[in-house]
Short mmCIF file of C-alpha atoms in Angstrom, two decimals:
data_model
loop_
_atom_site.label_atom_id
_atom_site.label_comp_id
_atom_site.label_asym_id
_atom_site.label_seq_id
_atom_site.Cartn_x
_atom_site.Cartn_y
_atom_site.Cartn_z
CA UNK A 670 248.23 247.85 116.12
CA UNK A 671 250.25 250.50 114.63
CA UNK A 672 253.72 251.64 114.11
CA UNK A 673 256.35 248.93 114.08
CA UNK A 674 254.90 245.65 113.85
CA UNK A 675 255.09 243.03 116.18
CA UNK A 676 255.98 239.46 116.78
CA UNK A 677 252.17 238.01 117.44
CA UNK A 678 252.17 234.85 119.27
CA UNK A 679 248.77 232.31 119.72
CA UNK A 680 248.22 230.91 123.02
CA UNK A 681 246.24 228.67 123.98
CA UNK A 682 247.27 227.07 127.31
CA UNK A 683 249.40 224.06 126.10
CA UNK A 684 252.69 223.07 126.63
CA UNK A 685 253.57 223.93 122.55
CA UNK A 686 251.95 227.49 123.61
CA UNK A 687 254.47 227.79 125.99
CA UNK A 688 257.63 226.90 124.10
CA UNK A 689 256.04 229.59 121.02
CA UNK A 690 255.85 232.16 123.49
CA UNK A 691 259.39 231.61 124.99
CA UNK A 692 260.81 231.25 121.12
CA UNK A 693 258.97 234.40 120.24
CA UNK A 694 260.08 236.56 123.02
CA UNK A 695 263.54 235.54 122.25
CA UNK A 696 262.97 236.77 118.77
CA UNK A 697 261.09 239.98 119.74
CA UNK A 698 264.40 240.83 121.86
CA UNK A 699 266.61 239.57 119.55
CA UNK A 700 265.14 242.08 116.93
CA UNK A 701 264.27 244.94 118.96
CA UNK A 702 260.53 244.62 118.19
CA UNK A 703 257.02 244.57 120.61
CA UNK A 704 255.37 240.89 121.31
CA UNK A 705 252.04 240.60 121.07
CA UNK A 706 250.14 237.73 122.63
CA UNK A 707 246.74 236.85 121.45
CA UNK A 708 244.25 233.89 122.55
CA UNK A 709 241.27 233.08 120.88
CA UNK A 710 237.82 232.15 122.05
CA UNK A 711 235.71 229.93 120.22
CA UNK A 712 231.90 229.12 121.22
CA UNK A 713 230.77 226.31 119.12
CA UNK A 714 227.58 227.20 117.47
CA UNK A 715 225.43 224.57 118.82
CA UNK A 716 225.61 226.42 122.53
CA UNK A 717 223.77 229.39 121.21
CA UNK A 718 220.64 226.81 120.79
CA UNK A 719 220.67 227.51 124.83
CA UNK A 720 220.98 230.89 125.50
CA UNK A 721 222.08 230.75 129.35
CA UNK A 722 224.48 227.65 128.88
CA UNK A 723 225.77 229.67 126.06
CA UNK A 724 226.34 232.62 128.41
CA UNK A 725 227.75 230.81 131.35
CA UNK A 726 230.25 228.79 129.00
CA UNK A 727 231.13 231.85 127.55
CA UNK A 728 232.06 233.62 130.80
CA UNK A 729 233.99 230.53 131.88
CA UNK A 730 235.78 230.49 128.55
CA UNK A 731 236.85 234.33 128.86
CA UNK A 732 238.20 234.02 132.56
CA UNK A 733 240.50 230.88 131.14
CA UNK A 734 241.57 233.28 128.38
CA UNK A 735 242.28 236.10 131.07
CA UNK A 736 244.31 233.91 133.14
CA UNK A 737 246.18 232.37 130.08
CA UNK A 738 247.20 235.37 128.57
CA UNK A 739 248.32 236.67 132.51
CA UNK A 740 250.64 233.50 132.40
CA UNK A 741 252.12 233.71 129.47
CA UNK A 742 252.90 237.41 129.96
CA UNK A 743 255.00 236.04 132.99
CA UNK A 744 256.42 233.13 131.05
CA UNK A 745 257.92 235.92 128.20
CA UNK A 746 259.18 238.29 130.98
CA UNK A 747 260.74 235.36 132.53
CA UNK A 748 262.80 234.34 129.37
CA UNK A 749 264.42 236.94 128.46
CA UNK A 750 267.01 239.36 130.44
CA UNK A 751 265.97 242.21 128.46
CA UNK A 752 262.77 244.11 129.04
CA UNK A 753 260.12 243.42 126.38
CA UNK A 754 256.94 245.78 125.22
CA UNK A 755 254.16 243.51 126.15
CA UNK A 756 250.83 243.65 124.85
CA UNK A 757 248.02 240.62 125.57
CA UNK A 758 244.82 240.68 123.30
CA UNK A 759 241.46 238.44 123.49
CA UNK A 760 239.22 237.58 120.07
CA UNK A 761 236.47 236.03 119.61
CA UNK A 762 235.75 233.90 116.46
CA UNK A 763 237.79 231.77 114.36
CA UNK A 764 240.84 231.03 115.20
CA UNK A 765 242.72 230.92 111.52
CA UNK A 766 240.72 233.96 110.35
CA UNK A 767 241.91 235.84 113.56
CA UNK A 768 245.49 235.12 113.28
CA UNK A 769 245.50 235.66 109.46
CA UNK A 770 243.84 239.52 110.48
CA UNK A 771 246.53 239.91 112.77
CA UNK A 772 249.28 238.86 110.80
CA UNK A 773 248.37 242.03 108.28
CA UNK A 774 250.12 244.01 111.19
CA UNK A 775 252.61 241.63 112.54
CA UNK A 776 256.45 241.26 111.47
CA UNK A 777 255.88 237.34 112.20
CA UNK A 778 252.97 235.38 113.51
CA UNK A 779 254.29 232.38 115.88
CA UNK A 780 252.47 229.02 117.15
CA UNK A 781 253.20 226.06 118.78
CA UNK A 782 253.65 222.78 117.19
CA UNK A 783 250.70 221.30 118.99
CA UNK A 784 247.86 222.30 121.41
CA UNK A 785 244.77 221.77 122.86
CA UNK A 786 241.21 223.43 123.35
CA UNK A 787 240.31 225.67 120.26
CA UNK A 788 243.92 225.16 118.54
CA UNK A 789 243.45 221.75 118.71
CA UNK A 790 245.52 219.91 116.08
CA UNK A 791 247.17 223.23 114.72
CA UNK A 792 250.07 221.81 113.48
CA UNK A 793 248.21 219.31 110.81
CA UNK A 794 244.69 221.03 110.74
CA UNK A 795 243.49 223.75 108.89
CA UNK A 796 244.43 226.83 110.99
CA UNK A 797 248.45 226.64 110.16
CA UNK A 798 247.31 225.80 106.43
CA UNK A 799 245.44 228.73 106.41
CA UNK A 800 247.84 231.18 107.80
CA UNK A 801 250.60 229.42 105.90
CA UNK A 802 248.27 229.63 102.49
CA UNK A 803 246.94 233.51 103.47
CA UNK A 804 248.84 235.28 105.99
CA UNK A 805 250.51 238.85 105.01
CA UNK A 806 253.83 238.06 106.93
CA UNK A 807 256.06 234.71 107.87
CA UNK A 808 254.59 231.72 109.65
CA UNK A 809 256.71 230.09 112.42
CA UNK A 810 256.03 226.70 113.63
CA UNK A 811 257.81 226.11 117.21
CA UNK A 812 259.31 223.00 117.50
CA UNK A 813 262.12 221.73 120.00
CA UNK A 814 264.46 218.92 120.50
CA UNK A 815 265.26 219.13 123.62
CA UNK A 816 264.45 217.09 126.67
CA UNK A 817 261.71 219.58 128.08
CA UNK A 818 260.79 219.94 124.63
CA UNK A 819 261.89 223.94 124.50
CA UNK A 820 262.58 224.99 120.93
CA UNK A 821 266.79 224.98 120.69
CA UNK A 822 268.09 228.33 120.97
CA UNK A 823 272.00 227.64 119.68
CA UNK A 824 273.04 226.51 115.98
CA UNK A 825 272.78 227.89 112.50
CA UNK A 826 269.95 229.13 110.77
CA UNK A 827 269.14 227.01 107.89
CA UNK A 828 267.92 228.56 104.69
CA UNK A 829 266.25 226.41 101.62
CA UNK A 830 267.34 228.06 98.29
CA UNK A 831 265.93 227.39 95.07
CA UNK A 832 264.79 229.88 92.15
CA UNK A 833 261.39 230.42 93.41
CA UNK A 834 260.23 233.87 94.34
CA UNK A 835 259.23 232.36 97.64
CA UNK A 836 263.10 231.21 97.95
CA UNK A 837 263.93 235.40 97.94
CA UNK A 838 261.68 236.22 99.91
CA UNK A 839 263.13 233.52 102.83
CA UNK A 840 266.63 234.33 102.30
CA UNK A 841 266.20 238.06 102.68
CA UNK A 842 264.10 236.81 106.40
CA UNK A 843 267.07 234.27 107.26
CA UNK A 844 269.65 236.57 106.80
CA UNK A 845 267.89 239.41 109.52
CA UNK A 846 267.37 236.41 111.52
CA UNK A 847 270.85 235.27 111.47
CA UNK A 848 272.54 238.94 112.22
CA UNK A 849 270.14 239.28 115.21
CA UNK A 850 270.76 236.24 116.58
CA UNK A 851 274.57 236.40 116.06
CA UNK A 852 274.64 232.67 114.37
CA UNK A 853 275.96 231.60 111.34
CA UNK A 854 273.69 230.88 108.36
CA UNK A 855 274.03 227.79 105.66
CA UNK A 856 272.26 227.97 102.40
CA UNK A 857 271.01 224.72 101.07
CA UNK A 858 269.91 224.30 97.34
CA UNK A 859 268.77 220.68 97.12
CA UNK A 860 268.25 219.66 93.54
CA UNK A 861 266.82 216.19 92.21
CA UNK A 862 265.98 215.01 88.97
CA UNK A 863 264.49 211.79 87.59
CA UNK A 864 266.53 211.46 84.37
CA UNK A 865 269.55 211.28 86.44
CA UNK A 866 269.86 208.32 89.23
CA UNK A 867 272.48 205.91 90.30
CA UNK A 868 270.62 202.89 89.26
CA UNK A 869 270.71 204.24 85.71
CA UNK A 870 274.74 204.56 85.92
CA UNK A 871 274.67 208.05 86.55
CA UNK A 872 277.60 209.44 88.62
CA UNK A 873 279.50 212.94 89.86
CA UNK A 874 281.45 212.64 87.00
CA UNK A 875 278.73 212.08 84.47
CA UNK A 876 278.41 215.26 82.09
CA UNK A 877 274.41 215.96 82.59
CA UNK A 878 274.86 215.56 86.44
CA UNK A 879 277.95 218.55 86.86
CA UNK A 880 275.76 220.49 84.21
CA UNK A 881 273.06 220.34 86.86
CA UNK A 882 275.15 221.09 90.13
CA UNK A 883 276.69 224.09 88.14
CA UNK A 884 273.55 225.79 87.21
CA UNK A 885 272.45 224.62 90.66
CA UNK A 886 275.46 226.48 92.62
CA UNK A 887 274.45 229.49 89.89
CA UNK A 888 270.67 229.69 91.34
CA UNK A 889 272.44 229.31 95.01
CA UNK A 890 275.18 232.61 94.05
CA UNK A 891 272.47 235.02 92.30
CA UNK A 892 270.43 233.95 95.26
CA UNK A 893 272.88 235.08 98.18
CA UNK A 894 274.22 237.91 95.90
CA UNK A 895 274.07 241.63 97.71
CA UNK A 896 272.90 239.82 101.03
CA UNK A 897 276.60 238.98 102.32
CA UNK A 898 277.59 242.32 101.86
CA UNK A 899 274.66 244.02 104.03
CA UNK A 900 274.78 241.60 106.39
CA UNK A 901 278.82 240.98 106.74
CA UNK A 902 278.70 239.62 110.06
CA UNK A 903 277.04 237.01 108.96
CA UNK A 904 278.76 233.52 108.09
CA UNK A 905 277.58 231.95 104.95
CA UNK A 906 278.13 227.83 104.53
CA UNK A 907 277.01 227.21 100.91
CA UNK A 908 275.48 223.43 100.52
CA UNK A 909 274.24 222.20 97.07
CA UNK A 910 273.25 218.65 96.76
CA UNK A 911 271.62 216.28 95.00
CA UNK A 912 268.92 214.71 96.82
CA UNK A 913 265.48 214.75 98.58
CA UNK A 914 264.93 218.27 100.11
CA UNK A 915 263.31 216.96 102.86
CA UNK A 916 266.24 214.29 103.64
CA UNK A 917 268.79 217.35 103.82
CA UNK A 918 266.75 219.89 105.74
CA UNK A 919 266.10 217.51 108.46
CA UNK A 920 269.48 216.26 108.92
CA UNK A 921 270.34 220.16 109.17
CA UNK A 922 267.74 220.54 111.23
CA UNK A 923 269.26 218.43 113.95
CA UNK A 924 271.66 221.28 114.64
CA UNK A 925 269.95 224.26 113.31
CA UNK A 926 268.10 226.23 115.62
CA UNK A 927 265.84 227.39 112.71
CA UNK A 928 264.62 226.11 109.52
CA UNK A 929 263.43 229.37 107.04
CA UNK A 930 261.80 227.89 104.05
CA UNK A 931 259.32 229.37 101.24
CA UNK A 932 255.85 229.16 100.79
CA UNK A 933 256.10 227.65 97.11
CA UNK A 934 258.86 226.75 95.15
CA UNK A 935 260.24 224.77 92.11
CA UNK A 936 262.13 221.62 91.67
CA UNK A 937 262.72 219.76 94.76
CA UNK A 938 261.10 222.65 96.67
CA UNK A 939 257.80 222.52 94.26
CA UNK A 940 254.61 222.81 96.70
CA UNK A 941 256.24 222.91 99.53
CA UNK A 942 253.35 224.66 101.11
CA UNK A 943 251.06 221.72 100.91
CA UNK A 944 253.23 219.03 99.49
CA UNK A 945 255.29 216.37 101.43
CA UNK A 946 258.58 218.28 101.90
CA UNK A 947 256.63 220.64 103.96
CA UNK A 948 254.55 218.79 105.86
CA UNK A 949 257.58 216.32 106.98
CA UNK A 950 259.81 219.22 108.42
CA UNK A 951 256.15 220.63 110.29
CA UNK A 952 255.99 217.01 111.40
CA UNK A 953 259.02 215.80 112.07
CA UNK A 954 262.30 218.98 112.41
CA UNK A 955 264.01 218.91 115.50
CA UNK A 956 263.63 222.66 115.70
CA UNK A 957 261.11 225.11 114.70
CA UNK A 958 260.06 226.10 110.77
CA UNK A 959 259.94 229.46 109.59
CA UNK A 960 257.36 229.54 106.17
CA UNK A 961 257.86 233.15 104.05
CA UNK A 962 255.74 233.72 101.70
CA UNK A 963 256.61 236.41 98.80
CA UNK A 964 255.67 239.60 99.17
CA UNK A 965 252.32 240.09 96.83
#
């Protein structure tokens, strides 16, 4: 793939499959830019041990790829009023390593929250890990809240802020994502520190604790600064609190049709990547997670 890089989706037959590739033809329209659908077939090693069941399960595996990619073709045409540059592509191999490849050439790399088959347990395995940990472009995790489980497609786009290089990296993505879409954007710095808690007397009005929530609302200002003004359609809600990152982003998350946080970060956001406020909004957000990492 060359020229302007594409929104790559994985597919891989499930339900999850199908809400990624309506949530990332949305986007592809949304921001002008080609979709690329991929599937991936895997032949576990132990059928090459019989060469003609290895060959006949390979052939059946293929066709099912054919037909998925077919489908989901349809499904993206069918979402969207506008017409969309479709492309479909088959691997063969591993399924992290593939996508991670891909997204070398891809403006975003999209998968569903759960599936079946070869991207069995995506969400919590390996493969998201791995193209979270070592893909060249952002990482979005569909998720939905609604009844039929589509990812929501109304509501602000929710940005976590901290000083991280991670954090710029996210709020430069959030605010192209907000423009497109035409939706307002908040910006959340959640700070939380151990030497200051209630059951230690400590209060709003306590000295150490404004201290904090000014340098806080600081990081949050040199963070947004020059973004408002090339993106001035854009509405900006500024939230810093004091609290558990993952408490606030989820209770944003219940009206936010898009979470955009960093790979890595500091303070409350420290290890997000692999650490627990991560893997609660992957587990748990009622809409889907954007991960940027910085550019290297």
């Amino acid at each position: 793939m060359t020229g302007i890089k594409p929104i790559v989706v994985g597919v891989d037959g499930s339900e999850a499959a199908s809400a990624a590739v309506a949530w990332a033809a949305r986007a592809a329209a949304a921001l002008s830019l080609p979709l690329h659908i991929v599937t991936v077939v895997h032949i576990p090693a132990f059928y090459y041990t019989e060469p003609y069941l290895a060959e006949s399960f390979k052939e059946e595996l293929e066709d099912t790829a054919k037909a998925r990619l077919g489908s989901a073709r349809v499904h993206a045409k069918q979402t969207v009023d506008e017409p969309l540059d479709i492309t479909t592509e088959q691997h063969e191999g591993k399924v992290s390593q593939t996508l991670i490849e891909l997204s070398a050439n891809a403006h975003m790399v999209v998968l569903g929250s759960r599936g079946h088959g070869e991207f069995t347990g995506l969400l919590v395995g390996s493969t998201t890990s791995a193209v979270a940990a070592h893909g060249h472009c952002p990482l979005v995790v569909v998720r939905g809240r609604t009844m039929d489980g589509q990812p929501p497609t109304e509501g602000p786009i929710v940005v976590g802020i901290d000083g991280s290089e991670s954090s710029k990296a996210a709020v430069e993505v959030a605010f192209e994502q907000a423009a497109a879409r035409g939706a307002s954007l908040v910006a959340v710095n959640v700070w939380s520190d151990v030497s200051v808690q209630p059951s230690l007397g400590a209060s709003p009005e306590d000295a150490l604790w404004s201290s904090i929530q000014t340098g806080e609302e600081v990081v949050l200002s040199e963070r947004l600064a020059g973004y408002q003004e090339r993106y001035p359609d854009v509405t900006v809600e500024r939230v810093v609190a004091r609290d558990r990152p993952v408490r606030v982003l989820s209770e944003f998350a219940e009206k936010a049709q898009l979470i955009v946080v960093g790979s890595r970060g500091r303070g409350g956001f420290t290890g997000m990547l692999l650490g627990s406020t991560s893997n609660a909004l992957l587990h748990t957000a009622d809409c889907p997670v954007m991960i940027v990492r910085p550019e290297s």
